[in-house]
Every structure is written in structure tokens, then in C-alpha cells.
mmCIF file of C-alpha atoms and ligand atoms in Angstrom:
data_model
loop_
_atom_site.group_PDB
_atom_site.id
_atom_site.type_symbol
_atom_site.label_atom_id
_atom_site.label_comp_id
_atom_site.label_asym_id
_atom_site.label_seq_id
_atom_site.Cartn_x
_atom_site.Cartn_y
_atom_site.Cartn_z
ATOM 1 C CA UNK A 1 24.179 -14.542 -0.217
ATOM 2 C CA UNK A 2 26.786 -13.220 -2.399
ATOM 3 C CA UNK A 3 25.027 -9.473 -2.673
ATOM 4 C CA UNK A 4 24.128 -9.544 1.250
ATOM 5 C CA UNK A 5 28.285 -10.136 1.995
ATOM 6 C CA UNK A 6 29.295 -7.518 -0.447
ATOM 7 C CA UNK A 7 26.622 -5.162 1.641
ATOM 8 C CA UNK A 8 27.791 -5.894 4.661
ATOM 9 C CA UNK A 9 31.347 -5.210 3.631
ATOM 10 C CA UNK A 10 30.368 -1.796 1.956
ATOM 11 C CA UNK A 11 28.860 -0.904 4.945
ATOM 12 C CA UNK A 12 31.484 -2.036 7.011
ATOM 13 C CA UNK A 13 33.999 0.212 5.118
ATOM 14 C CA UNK A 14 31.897 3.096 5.499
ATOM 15 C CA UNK A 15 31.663 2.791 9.499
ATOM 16 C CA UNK A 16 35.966 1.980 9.816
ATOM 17 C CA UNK A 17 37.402 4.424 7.722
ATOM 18 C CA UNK A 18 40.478 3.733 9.194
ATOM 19 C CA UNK A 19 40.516 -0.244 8.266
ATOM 20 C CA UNK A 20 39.272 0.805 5.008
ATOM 21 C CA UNK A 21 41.900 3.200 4.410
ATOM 22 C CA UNK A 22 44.960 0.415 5.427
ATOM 23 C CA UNK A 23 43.528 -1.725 3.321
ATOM 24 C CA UNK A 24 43.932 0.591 0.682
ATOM 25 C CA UNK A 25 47.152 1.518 1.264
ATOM 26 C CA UNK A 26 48.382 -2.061 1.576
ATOM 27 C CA UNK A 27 46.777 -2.642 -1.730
ATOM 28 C CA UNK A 28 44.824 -5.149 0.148
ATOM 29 C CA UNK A 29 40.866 -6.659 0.654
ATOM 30 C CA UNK A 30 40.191 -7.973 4.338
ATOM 31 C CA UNK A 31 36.542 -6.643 5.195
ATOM 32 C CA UNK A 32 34.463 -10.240 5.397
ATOM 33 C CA UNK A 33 32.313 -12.221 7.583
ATOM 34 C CA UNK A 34 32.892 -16.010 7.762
ATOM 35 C CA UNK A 35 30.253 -17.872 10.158
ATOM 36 C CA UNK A 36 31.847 -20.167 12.771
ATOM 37 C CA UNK A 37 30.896 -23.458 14.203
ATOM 38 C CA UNK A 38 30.406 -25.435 17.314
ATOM 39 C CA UNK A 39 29.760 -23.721 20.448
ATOM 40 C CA UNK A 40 31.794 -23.563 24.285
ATOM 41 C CA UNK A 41 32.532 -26.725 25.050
ATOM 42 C CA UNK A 42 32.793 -28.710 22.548
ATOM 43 C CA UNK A 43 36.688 -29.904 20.987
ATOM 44 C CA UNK A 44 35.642 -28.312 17.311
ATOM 45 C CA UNK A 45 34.578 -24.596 18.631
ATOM 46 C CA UNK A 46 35.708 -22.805 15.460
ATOM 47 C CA UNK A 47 34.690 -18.698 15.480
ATOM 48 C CA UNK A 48 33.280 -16.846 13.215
ATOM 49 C CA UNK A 49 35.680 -14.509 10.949
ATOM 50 C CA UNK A 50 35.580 -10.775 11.036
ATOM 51 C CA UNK A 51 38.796 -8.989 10.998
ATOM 52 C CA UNK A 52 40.620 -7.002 14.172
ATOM 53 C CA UNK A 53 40.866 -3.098 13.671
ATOM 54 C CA UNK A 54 44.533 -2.393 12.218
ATOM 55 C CA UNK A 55 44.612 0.118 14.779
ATOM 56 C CA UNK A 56 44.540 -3.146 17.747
ATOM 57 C CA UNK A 57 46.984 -5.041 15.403
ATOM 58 C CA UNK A 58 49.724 -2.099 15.593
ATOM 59 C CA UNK A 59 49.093 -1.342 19.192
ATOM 60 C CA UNK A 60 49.148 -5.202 19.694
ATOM 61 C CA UNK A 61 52.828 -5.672 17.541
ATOM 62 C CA UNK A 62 54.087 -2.806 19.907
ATOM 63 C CA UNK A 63 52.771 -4.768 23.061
ATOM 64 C CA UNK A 64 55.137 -7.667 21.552
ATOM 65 C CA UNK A 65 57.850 -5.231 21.091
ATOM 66 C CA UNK A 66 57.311 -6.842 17.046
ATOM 67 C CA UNK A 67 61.820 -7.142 15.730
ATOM 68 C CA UNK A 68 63.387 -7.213 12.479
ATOM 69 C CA UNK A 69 63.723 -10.819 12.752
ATOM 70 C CA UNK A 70 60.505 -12.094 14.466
ATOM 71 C CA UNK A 71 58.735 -14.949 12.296
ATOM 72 C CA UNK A 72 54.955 -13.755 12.810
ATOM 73 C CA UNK A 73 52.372 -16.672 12.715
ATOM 74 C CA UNK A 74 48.132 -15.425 12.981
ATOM 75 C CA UNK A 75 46.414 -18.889 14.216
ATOM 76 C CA UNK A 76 43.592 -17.738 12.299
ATOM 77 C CA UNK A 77 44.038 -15.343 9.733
ATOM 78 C CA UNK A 78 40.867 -15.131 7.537
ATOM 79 C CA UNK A 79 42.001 -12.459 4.762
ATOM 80 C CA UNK A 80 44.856 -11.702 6.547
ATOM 81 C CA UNK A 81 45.456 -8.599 8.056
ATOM 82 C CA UNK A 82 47.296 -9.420 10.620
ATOM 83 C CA UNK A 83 49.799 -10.691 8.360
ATOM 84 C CA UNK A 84 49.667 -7.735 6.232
ATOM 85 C CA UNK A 85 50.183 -5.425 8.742
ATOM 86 C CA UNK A 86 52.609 -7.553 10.828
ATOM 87 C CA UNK A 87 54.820 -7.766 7.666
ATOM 88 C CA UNK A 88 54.264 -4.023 7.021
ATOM 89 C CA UNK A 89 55.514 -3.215 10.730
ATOM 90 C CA UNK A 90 58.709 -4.698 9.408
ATOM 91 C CA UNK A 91 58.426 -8.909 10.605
ATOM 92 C CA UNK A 92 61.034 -11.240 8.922
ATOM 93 C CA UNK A 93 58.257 -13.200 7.586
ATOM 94 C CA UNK A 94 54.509 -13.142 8.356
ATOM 95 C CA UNK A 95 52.243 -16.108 8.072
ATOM 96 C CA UNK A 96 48.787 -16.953 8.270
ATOM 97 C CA UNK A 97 47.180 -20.013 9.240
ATOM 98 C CA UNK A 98 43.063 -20.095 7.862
ATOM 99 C CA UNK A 99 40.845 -23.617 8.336
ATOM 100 C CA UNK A 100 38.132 -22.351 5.615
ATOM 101 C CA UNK A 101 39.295 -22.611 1.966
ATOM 102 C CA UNK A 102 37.434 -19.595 0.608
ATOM 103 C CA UNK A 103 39.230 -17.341 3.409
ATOM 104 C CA UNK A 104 42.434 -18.713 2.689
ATOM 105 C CA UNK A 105 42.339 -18.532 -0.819
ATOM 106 C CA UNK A 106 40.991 -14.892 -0.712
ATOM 107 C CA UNK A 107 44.019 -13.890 1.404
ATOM 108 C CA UNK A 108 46.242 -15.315 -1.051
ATOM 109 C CA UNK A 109 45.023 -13.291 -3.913
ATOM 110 C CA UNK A 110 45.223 -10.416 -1.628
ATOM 111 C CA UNK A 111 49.086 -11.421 -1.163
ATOM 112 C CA UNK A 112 49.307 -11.299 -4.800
ATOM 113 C CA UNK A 113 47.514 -7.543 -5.544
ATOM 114 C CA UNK A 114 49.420 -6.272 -1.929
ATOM 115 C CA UNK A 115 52.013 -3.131 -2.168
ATOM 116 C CA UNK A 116 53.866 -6.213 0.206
ATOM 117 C CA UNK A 117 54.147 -8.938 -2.365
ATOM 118 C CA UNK A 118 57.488 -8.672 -2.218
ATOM 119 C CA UNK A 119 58.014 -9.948 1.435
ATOM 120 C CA UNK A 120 58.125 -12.890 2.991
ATOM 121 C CA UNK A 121 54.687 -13.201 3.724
ATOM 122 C CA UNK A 122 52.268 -16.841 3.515
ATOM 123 C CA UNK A 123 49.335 -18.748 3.612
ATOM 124 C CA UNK A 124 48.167 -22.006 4.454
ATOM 125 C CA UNK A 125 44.765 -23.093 4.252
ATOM 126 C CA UNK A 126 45.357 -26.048 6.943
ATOM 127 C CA UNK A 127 43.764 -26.713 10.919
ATOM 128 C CA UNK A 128 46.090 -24.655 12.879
ATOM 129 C CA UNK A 129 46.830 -27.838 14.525
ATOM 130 C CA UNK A 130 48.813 -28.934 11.263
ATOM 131 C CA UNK A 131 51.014 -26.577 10.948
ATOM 132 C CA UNK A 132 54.115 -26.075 11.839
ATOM 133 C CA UNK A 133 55.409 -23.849 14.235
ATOM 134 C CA UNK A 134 58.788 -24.618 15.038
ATOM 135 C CA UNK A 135 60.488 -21.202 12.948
ATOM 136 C CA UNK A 136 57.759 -18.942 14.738
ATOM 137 C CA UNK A 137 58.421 -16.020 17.285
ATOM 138 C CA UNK A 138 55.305 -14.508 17.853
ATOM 139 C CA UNK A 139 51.885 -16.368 17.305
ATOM 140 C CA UNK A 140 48.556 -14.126 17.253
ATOM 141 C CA UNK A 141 45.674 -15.338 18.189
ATOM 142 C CA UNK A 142 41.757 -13.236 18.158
ATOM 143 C CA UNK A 143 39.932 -15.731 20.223
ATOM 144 C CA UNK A 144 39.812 -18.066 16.901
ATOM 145 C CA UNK A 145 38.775 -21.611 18.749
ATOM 146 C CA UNK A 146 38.021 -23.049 22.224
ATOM 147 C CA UNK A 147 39.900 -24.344 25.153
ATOM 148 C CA UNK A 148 40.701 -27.725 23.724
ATOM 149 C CA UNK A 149 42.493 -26.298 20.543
ATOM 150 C CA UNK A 150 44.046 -24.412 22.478
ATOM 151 C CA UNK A 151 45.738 -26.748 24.526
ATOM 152 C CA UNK A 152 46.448 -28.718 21.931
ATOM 153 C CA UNK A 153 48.162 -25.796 20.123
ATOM 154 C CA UNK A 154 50.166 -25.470 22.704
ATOM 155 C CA UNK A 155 51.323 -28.309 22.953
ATOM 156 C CA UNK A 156 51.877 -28.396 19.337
ATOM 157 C CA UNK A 157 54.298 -25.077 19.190
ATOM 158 C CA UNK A 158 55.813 -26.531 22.374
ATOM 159 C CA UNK A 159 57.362 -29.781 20.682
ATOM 160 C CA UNK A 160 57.514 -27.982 17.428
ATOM 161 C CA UNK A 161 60.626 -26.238 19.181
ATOM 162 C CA UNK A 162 61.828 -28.364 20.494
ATOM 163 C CA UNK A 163 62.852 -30.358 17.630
ATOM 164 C CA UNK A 164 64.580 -27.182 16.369
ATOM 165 C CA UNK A 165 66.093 -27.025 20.115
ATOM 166 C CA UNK A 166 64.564 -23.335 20.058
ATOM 167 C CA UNK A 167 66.644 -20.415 21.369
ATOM 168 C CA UNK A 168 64.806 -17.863 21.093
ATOM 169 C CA UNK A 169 61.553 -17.563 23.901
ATOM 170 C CA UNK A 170 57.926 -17.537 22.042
ATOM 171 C CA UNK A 171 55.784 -14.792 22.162
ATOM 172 C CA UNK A 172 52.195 -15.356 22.015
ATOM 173 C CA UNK A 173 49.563 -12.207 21.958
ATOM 174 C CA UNK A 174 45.533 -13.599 22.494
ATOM 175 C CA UNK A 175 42.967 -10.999 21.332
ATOM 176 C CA UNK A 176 39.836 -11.713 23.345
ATOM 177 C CA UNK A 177 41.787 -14.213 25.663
ATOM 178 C CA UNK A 178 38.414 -16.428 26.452
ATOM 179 C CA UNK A 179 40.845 -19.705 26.995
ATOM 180 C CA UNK A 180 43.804 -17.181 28.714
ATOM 181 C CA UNK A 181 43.265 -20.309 31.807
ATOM 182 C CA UNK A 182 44.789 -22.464 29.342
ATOM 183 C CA UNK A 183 47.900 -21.188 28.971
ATOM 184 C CA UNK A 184 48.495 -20.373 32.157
ATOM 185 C CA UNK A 185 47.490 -24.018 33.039
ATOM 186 C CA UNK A 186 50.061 -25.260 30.542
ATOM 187 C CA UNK A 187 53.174 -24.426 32.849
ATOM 188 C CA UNK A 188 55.773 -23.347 30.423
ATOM 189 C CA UNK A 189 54.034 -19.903 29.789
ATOM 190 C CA UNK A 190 53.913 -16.397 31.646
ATOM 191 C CA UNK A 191 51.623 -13.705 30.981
ATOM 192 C CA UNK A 192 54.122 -10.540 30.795
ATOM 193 C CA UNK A 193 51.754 -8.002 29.803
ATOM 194 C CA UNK A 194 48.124 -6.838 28.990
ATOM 195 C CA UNK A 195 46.057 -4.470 27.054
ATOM 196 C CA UNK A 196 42.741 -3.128 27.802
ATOM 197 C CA UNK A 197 39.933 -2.959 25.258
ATOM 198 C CA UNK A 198 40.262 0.491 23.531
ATOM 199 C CA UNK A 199 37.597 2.238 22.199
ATOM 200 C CA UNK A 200 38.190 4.116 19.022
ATOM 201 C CA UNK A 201 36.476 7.114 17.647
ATOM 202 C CA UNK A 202 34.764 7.348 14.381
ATOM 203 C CA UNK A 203 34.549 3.195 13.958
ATOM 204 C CA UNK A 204 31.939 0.430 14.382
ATOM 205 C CA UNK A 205 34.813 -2.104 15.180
ATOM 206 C CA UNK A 206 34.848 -4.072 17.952
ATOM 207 C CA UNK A 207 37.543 -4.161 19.765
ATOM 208 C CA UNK A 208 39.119 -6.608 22.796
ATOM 209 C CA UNK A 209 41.385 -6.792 25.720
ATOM 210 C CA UNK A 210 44.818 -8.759 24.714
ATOM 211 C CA UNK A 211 47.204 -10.605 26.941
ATOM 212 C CA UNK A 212 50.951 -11.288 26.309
ATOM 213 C CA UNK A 213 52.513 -14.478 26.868
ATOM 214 C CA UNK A 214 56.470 -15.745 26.421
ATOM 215 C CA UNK A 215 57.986 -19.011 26.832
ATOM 216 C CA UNK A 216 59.743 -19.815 29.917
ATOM 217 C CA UNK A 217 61.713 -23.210 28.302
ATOM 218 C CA UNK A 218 64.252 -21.880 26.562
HETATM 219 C C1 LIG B 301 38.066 -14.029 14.918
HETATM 220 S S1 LIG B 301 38.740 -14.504 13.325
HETATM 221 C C2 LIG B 301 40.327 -13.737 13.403
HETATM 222 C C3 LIG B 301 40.858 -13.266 12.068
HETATM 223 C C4 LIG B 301 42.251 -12.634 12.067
HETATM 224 N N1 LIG B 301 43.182 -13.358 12.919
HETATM 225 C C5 LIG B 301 42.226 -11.189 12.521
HETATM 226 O O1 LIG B 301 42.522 -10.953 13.711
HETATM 227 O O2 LIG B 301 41.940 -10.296 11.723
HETATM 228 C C6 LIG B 301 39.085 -16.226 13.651
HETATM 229 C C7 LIG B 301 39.508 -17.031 12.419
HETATM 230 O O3 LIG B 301 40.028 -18.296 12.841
HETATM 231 C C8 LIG B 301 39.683 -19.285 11.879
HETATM 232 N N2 LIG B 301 39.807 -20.600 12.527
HETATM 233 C C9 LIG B 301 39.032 -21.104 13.509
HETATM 234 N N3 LIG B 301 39.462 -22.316 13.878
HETATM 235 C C10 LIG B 301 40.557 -22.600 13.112
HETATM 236 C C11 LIG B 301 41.448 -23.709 13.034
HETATM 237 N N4 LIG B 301 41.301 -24.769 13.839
HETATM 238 N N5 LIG B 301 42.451 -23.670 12.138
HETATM 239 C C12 LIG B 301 42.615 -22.578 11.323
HETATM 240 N N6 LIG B 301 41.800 -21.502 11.355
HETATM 241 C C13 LIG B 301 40.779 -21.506 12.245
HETATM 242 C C14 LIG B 301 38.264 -18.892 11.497
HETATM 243 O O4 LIG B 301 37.864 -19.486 10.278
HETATM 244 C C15 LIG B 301 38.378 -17.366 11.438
HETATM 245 O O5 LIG B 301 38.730 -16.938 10.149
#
């Protein structure tokens, strides 16, 4: 199993030269494949884990209009590149949030090799729904579980400020918005801006339409 994931990675670098050459440059690992489990409808739909093109991450950071002082959370982050890159783009503090224990532990050994060890930048190998979210500005999310994790995150990050009595209005940018009915069911969100799905040359990647979100409570 070991020699089939190390072929799919080598192959993967050789058909996104661009990922492949971030990574490198962020001193950084975060070509993988994690299998999911559960399936549409059920409360513990967990996805799979392959990373999104740093090209989509940058695009999706200007989207958010990423600050100097925005607290980056990635509901999700398998080796973290999101984190990587959010914290390279010039985040306060990035953090990553990563359910399986081999993922998690991988991206903090990649925190510790990175050109970015430096910055604020974390990991937490916890359910997203345990952690907390009251400090963050902008959550990422690639389409990591189903609807009813999603609500419930919401509802998480929604009391989470409140306790801090939040000023600042939450950001939240979904990467293959499947549950996007969620959040606008939840009332206290507003979708302020989308991106299409765009194709890039020269890369097997897939890549996904995005939707923006921001608090209207605060
Ligand atoms: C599609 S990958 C996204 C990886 C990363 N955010 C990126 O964009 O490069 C989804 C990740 O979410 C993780 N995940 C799924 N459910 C989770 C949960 N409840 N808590 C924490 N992580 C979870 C999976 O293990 C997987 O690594």
C-alpha cells in the first residue's frame, strides 16, 4: 500500500508541476490521497483527501481579500496546504483542522521542515467539530464533509464568537460548495461572491467552483 501511495504521488508531481514546484519552495510535502468515509446522507460523510491546486488556494485568498491580521482556519487540512500557502500570502496565523491522525501528523512534520516554520502556523488532529473557532476570520472549506457537519459547524463558529462577543464579520470560502444550501439556510450568512471552476494548463488537478460567505451578526 505504502509503494502504490508513493506512486501515485510521483505521478501526481509529474502531471502538477506547479503544486510540485510550491511545495518545493515552501520546503513542504502535501501530494497524498486519504480515502473518505460514509456516503450523502448520512451525519459521518467524511471525504476523501487530495489536496486543492495552490493556484485555486491563491486565487481563493484573493476572493477573501486574505489581511495582515486574518486568523486563517482550513476545516480539513490533510497535509496542509492551505495553511502553508495561506500563511505564505501573509495571514496572522494559519491553522489546520485534520480528523485522520496520519494526515495530521504528516502536516506537522511538514510545519517543522517548511521555509514558514517561523510563523504562526498549527495543527490539530481533532473533528472539526471540536475545535475552536472563536479567534478565526476566514474558515476554508474543499467540500470536506456533508450537510449535517456542516450545520453543525456552523453553529459551532457561530457561538464560538459569540463568547468572544466577535467584532470582526467571518469569512467563510467553500471549495466545491455541495452543502452551499446550508449556509444559506442558517440565516446569519450571505454569499458575497463566487468563483467559477478554472481550468489550468499543463495540470491533472481538479479543480472547483468556490463561494464566499461573511457573517451578518456582528
Ligand atoms: C477534500 S480534502 C481537503 C484538503 C485541504 N483542505 C485542501 O484543500 O488541500 C478534505 C479533508 O477533510 C478531512 N475531514 C473530513 N471530515 C473531517 C472532520 N469532521 N474533521 C476534520 N477533518 C475532516 C479529510 O480527512 C480530508 O483530509
Amino acid at each position: 500500500m505504502l509503494a502504490g501511495l508513493r506512486n501515485r504521488n510521483f505521478s501526481a508531481r509529474l502531471l502538477q508541476p506547479a503544486d510540485e514546484l510550491w511545495d518545493r519552495r515552501l520546503g513542504v510535502s502535501t501530494f497524498g490521497h486519504h480515502p473518505g468515509s460514509g456516503g450523502p446522507g448520512e451525519r459521518e460523510w467524511y471525504m476523501h483527501y487530495i489536496p486543492s491546486p495552490y493556484r485555486d488556494i491563491f486565487d481563493v485568498l484573493d476572493l477573501a481579500s486574505l489581511k495582515e491580521d486574518d486568523i486563517v482556519t482550513d476545516l480539513g487540512c490533510g497535509l496542509g496546504r492551505v495553511v502553508f500557502a495561506a500563511s505564505h500570502r501573509g495571514a496572522r496565523r494559519a491553522e489546520g483542522v485534520e480528523l485522520i491522525p496520519a494526515l495530521a501528523s504528516q502536516a506537522q512534520t511538514n510545519r517543522t521542515t517548511s521555509r514558514l516554520k517561523d510563523k504562526d502556523i498549527a495543527f490539530f488532529q481533532r473533528n472539526v467539530l471540536d475545535h475552536d473557532l472563536s479567534g478565526t476570520t476566514l474558515i476554508y472549506m474543499f467540500h470536506s464533509f456533508g450537510h449535517q457537519i456542516v450545520a453543525e459547524v456552523l453553529d459551532k463558529a457561530r457561538h464560538d464568537r459569540r463568547t468572544v462577543n466577535a467584532a470582526r464579520p467571518l469569512r467563510i470560502a467553500y471549495v466545491n460548495p455541495v452543502c452551499d444550501d446550508v449556509i444559506a439556510d442558517a440565516g446569519w450568512l450571505r454569499c458575497v461572491g463566487s468563483m467559477p471552476e478554472k481550468r489550468q494548463w499543463l495540470s491533472s488537478a481538479l479543480h472547483y467552483r468556490t463561494t464566499l460567505w461573511v457573517s451578518t451578526d456582528c
